[in-house]
Short mmCIF file of C-alpha atoms and ligand atoms in Angstrom, two decimals:
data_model
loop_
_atom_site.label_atom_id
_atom_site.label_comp_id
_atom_site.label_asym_id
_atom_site.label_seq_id
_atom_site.Cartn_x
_atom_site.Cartn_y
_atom_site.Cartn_z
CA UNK A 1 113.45 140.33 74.47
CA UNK A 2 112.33 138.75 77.49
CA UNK A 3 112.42 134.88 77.41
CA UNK A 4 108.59 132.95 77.59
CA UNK A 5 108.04 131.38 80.82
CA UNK A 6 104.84 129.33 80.90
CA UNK A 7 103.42 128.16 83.76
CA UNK A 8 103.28 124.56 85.13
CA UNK A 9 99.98 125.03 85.96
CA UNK A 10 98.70 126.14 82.34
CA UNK A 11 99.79 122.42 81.23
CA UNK A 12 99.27 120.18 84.22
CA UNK A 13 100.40 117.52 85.63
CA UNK A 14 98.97 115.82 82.27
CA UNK A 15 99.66 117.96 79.96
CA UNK A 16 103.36 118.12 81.06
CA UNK A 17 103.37 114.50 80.86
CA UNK A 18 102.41 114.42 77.17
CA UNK A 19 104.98 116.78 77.03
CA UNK A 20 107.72 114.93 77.70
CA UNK A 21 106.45 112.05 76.09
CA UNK A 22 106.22 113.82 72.58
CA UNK A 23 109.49 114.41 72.36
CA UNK A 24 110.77 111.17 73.33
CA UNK A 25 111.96 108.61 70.65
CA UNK A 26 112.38 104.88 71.88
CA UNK A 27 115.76 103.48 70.35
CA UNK A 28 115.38 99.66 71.45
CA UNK A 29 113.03 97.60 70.30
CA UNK A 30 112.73 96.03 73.61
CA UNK A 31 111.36 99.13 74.61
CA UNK A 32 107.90 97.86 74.12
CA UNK A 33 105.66 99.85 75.68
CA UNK A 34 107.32 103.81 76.84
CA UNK A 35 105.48 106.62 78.69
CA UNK A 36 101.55 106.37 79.24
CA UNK A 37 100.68 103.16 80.75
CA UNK A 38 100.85 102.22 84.22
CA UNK A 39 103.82 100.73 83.98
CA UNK A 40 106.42 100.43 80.71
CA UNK A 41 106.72 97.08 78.86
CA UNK A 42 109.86 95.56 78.09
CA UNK A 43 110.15 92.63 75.56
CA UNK A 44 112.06 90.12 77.26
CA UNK A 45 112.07 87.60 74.62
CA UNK A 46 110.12 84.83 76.40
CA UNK A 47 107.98 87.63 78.67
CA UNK A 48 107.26 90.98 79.31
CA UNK A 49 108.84 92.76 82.14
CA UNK A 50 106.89 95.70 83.46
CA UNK A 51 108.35 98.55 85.11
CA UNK A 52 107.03 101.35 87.19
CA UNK A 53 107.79 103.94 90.13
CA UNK A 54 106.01 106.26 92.23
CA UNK A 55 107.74 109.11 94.28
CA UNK A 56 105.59 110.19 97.59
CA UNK A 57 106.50 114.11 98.87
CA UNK A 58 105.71 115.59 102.32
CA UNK A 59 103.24 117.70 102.54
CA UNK A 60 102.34 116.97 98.61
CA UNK A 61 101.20 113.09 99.06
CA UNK A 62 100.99 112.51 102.99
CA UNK A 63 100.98 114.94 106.28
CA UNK A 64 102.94 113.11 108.90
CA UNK A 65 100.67 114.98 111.45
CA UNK A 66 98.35 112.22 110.94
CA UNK A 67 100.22 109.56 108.45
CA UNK A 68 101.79 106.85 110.96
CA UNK A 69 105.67 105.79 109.24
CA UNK A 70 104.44 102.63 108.89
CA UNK A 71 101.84 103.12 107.21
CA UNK A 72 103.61 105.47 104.12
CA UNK A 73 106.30 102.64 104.29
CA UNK A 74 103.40 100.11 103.41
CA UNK A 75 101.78 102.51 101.01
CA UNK A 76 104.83 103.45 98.88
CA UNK A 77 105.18 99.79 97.99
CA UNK A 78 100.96 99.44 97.59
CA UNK A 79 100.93 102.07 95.26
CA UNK A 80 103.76 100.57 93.02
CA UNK A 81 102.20 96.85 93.06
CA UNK A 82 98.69 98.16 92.04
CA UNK A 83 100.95 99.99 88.57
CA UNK A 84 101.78 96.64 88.17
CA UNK A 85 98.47 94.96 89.09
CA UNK A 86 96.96 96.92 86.05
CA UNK A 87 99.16 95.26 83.74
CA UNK A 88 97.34 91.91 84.73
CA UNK A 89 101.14 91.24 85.30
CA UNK A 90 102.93 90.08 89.09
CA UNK A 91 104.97 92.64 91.18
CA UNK A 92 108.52 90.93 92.45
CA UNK A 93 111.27 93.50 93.06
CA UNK A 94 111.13 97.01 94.30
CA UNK A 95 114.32 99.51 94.65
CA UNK A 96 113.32 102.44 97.66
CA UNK A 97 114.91 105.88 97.77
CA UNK A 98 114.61 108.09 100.62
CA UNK A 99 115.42 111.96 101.16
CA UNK A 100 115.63 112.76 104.61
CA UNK A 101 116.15 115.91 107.02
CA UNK A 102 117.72 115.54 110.07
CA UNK A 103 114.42 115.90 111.58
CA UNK A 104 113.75 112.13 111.42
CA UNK A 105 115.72 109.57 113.68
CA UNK A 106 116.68 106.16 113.02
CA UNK A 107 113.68 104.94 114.53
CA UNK A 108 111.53 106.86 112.63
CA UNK A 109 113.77 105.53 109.29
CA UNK A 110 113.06 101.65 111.18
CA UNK A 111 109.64 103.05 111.53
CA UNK A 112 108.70 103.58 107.70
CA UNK A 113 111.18 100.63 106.64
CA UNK A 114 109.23 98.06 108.88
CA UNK A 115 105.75 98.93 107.07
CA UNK A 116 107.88 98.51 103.63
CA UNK A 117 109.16 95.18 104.66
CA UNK A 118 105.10 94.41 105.83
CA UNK A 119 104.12 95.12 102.39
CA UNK A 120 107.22 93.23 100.70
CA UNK A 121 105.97 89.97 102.53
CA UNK A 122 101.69 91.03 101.61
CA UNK A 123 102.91 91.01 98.24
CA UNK A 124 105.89 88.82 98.15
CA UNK A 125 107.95 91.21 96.81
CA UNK A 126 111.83 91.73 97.44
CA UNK A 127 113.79 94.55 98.28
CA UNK A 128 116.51 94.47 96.03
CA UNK A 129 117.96 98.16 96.46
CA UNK A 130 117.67 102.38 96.36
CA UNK A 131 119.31 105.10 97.24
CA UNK A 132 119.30 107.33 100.30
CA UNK A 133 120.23 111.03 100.44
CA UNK A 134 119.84 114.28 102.87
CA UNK A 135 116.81 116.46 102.51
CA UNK A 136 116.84 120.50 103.50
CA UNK A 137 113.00 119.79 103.51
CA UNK A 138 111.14 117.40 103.91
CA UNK A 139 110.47 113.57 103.41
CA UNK A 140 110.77 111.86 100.07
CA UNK A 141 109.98 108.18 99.29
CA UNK A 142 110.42 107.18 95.55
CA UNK A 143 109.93 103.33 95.00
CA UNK A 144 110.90 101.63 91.84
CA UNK A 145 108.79 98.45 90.87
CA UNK A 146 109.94 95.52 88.41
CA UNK A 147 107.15 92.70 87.43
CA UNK A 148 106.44 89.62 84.83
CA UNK A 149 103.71 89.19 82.74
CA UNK A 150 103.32 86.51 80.19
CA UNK A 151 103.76 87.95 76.65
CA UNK A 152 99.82 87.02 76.01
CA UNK A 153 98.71 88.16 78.82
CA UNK A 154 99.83 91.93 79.44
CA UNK A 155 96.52 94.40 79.56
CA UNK A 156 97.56 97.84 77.99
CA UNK A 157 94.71 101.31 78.44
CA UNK A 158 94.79 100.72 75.12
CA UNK A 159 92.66 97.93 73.68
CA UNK A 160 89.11 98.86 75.08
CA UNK A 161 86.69 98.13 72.79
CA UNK A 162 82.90 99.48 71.58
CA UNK A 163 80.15 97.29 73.18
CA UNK A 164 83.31 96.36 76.19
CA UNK A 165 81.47 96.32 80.19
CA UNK A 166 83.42 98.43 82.47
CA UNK A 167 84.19 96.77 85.51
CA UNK A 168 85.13 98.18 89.09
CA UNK A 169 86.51 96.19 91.90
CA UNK A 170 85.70 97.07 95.32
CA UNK A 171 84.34 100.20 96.48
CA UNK A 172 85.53 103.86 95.74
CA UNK A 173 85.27 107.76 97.52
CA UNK A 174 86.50 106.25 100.95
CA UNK A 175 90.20 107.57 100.56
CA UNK A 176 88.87 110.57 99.52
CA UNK A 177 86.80 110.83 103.16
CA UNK A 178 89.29 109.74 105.24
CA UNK A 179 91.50 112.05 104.21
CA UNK A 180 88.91 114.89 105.14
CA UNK A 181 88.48 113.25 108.18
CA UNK A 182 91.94 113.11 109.17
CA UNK A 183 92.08 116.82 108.12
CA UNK A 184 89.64 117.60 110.03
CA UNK A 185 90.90 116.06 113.38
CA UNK A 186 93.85 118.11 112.73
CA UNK A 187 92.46 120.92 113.07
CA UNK A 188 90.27 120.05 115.82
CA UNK A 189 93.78 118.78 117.77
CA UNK A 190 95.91 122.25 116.40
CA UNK A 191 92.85 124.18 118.10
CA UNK A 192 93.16 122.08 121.32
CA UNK A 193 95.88 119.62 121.74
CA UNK A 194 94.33 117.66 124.90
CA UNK A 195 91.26 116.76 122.11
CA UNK A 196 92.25 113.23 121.34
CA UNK A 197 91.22 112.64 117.69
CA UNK A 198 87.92 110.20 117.86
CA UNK A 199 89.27 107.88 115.03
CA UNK A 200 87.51 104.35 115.92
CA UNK A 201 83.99 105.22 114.03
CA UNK A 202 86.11 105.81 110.96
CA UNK A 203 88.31 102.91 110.57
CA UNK A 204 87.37 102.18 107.35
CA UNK A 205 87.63 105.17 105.73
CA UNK A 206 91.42 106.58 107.36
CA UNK A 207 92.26 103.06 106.43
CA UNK A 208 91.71 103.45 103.13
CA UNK A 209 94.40 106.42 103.04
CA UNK A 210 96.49 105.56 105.00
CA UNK A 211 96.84 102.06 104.25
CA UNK A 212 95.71 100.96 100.84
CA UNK A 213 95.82 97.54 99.60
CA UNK A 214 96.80 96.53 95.97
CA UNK A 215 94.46 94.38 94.11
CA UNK A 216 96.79 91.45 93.57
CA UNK A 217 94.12 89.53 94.20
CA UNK A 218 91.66 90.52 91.22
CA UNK A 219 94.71 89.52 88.98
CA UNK A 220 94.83 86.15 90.17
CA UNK A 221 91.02 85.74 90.66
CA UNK A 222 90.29 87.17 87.18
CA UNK A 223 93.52 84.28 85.37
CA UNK A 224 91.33 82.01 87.49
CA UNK A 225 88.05 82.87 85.56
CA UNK A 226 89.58 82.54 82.38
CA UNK A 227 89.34 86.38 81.88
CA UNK A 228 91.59 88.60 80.26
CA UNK A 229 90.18 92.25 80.29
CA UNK A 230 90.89 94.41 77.65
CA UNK A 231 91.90 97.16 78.76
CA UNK A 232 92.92 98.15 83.06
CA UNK A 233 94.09 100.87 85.38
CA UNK A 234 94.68 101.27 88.99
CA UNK A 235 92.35 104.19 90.16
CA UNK A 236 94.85 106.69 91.66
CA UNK A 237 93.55 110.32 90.27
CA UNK A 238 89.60 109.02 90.28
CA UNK A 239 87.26 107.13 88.32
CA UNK A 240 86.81 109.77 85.77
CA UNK A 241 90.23 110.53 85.48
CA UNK A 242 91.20 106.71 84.72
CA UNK A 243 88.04 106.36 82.56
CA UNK A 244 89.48 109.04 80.61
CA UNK A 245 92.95 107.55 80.20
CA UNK A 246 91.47 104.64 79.21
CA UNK A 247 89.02 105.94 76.51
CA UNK A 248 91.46 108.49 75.15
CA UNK A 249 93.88 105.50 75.32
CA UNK A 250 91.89 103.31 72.93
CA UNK A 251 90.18 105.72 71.26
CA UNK A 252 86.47 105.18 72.66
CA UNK A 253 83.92 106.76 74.60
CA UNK A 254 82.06 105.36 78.05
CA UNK A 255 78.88 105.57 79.66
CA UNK A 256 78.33 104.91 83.42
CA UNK A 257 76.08 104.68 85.73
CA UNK A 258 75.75 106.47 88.53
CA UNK A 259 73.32 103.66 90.46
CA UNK A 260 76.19 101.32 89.62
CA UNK A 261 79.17 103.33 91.39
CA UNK A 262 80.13 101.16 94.16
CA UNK A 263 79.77 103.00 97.58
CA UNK A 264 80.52 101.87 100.78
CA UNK A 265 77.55 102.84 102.97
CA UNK A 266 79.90 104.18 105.88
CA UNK A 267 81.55 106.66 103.05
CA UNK A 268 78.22 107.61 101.59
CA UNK A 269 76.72 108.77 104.69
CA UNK A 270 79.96 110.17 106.48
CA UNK A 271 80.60 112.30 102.99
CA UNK A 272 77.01 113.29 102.79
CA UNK A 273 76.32 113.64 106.28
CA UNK A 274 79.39 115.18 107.51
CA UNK A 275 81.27 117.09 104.81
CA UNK A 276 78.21 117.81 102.51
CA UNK A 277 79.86 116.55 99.42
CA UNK A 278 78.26 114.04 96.77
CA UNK A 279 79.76 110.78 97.52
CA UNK A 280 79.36 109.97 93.98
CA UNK A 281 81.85 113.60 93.40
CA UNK A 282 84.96 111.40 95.71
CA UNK A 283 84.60 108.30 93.75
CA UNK A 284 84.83 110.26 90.50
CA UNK A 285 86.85 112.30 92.03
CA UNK A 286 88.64 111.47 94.96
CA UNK A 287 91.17 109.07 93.93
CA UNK A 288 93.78 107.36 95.92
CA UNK A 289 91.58 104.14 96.11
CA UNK A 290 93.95 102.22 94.41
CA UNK A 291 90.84 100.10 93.15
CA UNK A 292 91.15 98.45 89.64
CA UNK A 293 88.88 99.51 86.73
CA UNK A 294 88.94 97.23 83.35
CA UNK A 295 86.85 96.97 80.22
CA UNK A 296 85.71 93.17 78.96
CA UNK A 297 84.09 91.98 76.18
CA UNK A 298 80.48 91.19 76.58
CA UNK A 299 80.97 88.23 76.55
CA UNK A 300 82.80 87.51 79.55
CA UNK A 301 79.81 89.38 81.70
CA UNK A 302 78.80 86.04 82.77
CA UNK A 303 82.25 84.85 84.04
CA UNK A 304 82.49 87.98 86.02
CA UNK A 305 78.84 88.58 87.28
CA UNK A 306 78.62 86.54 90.61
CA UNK A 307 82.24 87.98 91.45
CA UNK A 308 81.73 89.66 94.61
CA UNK A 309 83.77 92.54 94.40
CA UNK A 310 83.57 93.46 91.04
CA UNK A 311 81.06 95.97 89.40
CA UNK A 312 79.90 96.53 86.34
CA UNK A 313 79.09 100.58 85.96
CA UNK A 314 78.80 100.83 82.36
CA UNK A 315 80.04 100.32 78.85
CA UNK A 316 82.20 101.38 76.11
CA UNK A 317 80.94 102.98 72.87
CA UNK A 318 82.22 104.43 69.44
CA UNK A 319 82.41 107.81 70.10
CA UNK A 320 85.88 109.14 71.55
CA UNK A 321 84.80 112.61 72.65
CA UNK A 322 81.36 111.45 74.28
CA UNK A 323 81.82 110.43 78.45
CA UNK A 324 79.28 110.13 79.57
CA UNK A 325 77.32 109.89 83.80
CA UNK A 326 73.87 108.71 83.51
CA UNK A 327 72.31 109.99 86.56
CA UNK A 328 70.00 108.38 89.15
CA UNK A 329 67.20 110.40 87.41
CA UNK A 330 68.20 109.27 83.75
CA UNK A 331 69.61 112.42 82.56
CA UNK A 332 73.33 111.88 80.47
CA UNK A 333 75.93 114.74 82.06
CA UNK A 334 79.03 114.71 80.78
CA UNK A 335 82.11 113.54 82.92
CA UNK A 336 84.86 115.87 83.82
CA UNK A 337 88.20 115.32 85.52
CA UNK A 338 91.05 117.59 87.23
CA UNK A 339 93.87 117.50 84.85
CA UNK A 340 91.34 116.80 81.80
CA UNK A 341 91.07 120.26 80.33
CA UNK A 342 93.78 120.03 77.84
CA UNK A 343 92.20 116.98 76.08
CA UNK A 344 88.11 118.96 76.39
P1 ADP B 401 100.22 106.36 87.39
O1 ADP B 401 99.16 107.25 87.97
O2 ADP B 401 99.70 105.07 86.87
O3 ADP B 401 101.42 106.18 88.29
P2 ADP B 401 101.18 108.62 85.98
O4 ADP B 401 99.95 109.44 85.72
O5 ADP B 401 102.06 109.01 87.11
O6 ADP B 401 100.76 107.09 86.10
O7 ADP B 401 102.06 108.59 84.69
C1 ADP B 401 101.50 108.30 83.43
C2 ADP B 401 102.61 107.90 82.49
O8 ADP B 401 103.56 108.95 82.33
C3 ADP B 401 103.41 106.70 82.94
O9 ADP B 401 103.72 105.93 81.79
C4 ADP B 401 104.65 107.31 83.55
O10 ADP B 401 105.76 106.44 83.47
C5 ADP B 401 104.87 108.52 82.67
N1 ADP B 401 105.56 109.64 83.35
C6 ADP B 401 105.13 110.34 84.42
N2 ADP B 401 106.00 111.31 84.75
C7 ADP B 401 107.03 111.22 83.85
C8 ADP B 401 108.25 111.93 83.66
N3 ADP B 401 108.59 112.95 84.46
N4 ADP B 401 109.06 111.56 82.64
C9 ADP B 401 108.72 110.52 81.85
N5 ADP B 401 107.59 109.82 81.97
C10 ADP B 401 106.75 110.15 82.95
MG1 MG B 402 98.43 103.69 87.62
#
């Protein structure tokens, strides 16, 4: 009898995920918090530590055709700070890996190792250690992330609440169009290679792929207001992806509003104008904004409301199954999310 093979792909990346984490039973009881947070929780006795990693793949994550060393040096480290950030806890030691083929040089190595030390000072994180190994294919960055949180303060998915505000910081879809832009200057540079790409109009946008920032800054800002949300999540796969994680997480349901999606006007048009795709579809959708999205209790609106850079798009309610987009035009559509189908 033929053995079953299932396919990845009939799982996902998700599915797979819960998976794994079915079958695994934590032994220690400092083993807090295991698989399905951003980071795991580990009881210290005085304080949590929180621990995370992130592993970047060529041609999976970035396209060196148009992803500068530096840059994916910086952004390994981003992406592993904002795991931490959405813990409310602080990032402070990282341990980098690299596969390499013999296609890179020292100087591309110095290259990708000068944006990691750029992000290690941003963030004030230290290098402590990794591993480095030979690659038949291509490049492979997997960072390792260790951080503190105060035992009262650590924010889990898990603990929205009915009646909660969901809060966005920043603004979300832009990743998602500068990677099409950079796509498309690809092209335009494979089809003729004395085209240089016209980059400067989109600074904002490439910027935001190439070079994303952790909100460290939110975590201090929000300690400052005397806020402790009750549930957070970097946005990596999307807003509706995270909005499920965090609803399935605490066993809620959301409603948003489209009107209250932040935009940047630069995305909005250049998605609209240029690509003819909903800007609201890349913030849902798009992910890699590496934005934070939270839940507080009502009332902490007014603590929050003059803040700047954070939004409030909508609100958590009692029913687990029910998330919900209400639309410019008032109409309630139902969310959906790549990697989501298991859980429909
Ligand atoms: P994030 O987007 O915040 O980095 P992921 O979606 O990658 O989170 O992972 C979700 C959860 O699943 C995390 O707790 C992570 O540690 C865990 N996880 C992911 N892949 C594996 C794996 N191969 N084995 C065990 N745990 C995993
Ligand atoms: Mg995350």
């Amino acid at each position: 009898m033929a053995e079953k093979r299932t396919e990845i792909g009939e799982l996902g990346e998700f599915g797979l995920i819960e998976r794994i984490h079915q079958q695994v039973k934590l032994a220690n009881t400092s083993s807090l918090k295991g698989i399905g947070d951003d980071a795991a929780v580990i009881d210290l006795g005085n304080e949590y530590l929180l621990w995370s990693t992130d592993l970047l793949a060529e041609g999976i994550h970035f396209d060196l055709a148009f992803t500068p060393l530096q840059h994916l040096g910086h952004k390994a480290v981003s992406v592993n700070v904002s795991d931490i950030a959405a813990m409310n806890g602080k990032a402070e030691q990282i341990l980098v890996s690299i596969a390499l083929s013999n296609r890179f040089s020292v100087e591309a190595v110095d290259a990708l190792y000068s944006g990691i030390y750029a992000a290690c000072e941003q963030y004030n994180v230290d290098l402590v250690g990794g591993d480095t190994t030979a690659s038949r294919a291509g490049l492979i960055i997997s960072v390792s992330i260790l951080g503190r949180v105060a035992k009262d303060k650590v924010v889990y998915r898990s603990g929205a609440k009915p009646n909660d505000i969901i809060c966005v910081t920043g603004d979300l879809g832009a990743a998602y169009t500068g990677l099409q832009i950079l796509e498309r200057e690809k092209e335009v540079f494979l089809s003729n290679p004395n085209m240089q790409p016209g980059l400067e109009k989109y600074q904002y946008m490439v910027g935001r792929q190439l070079r994303p920032i952790a909100r460290t800054d939110i975590v201090f800002e929000l300690e400052e207001m005397g806020v402790k949300p009750t549930a957070m999540i970097d946005i990596s796969d999307g807003l509706a992806s995270e909005l499920f994680h965090i609803g399935k997480n605490s066993n809620v349901g959301v409603r948003i509003f489209e009107d209250k999606i932040p935009l940047d006007a630069e995305t909005y048009n250049t998605a609209a104008l240029e690509f003819k795709i909903d800007p609201v579809t890349c913030a849902l959708n798009g992910g890699e904004d590496y934005e934070l999205l939270f839940t507080i209790s009502s009332s902490d609106a007014d603590k929050i409301k003059n803040h700047p850079d954070v939004h409030m798009i909508g609100y958590v309610h009692d029913k687990p199954k029910e998330f919900l987009l209400i639309t410019k035009q008032g109409n309630a559509v139902p969310l959906t999310a790549q990697g989501w189908d298991h859980f429909r």
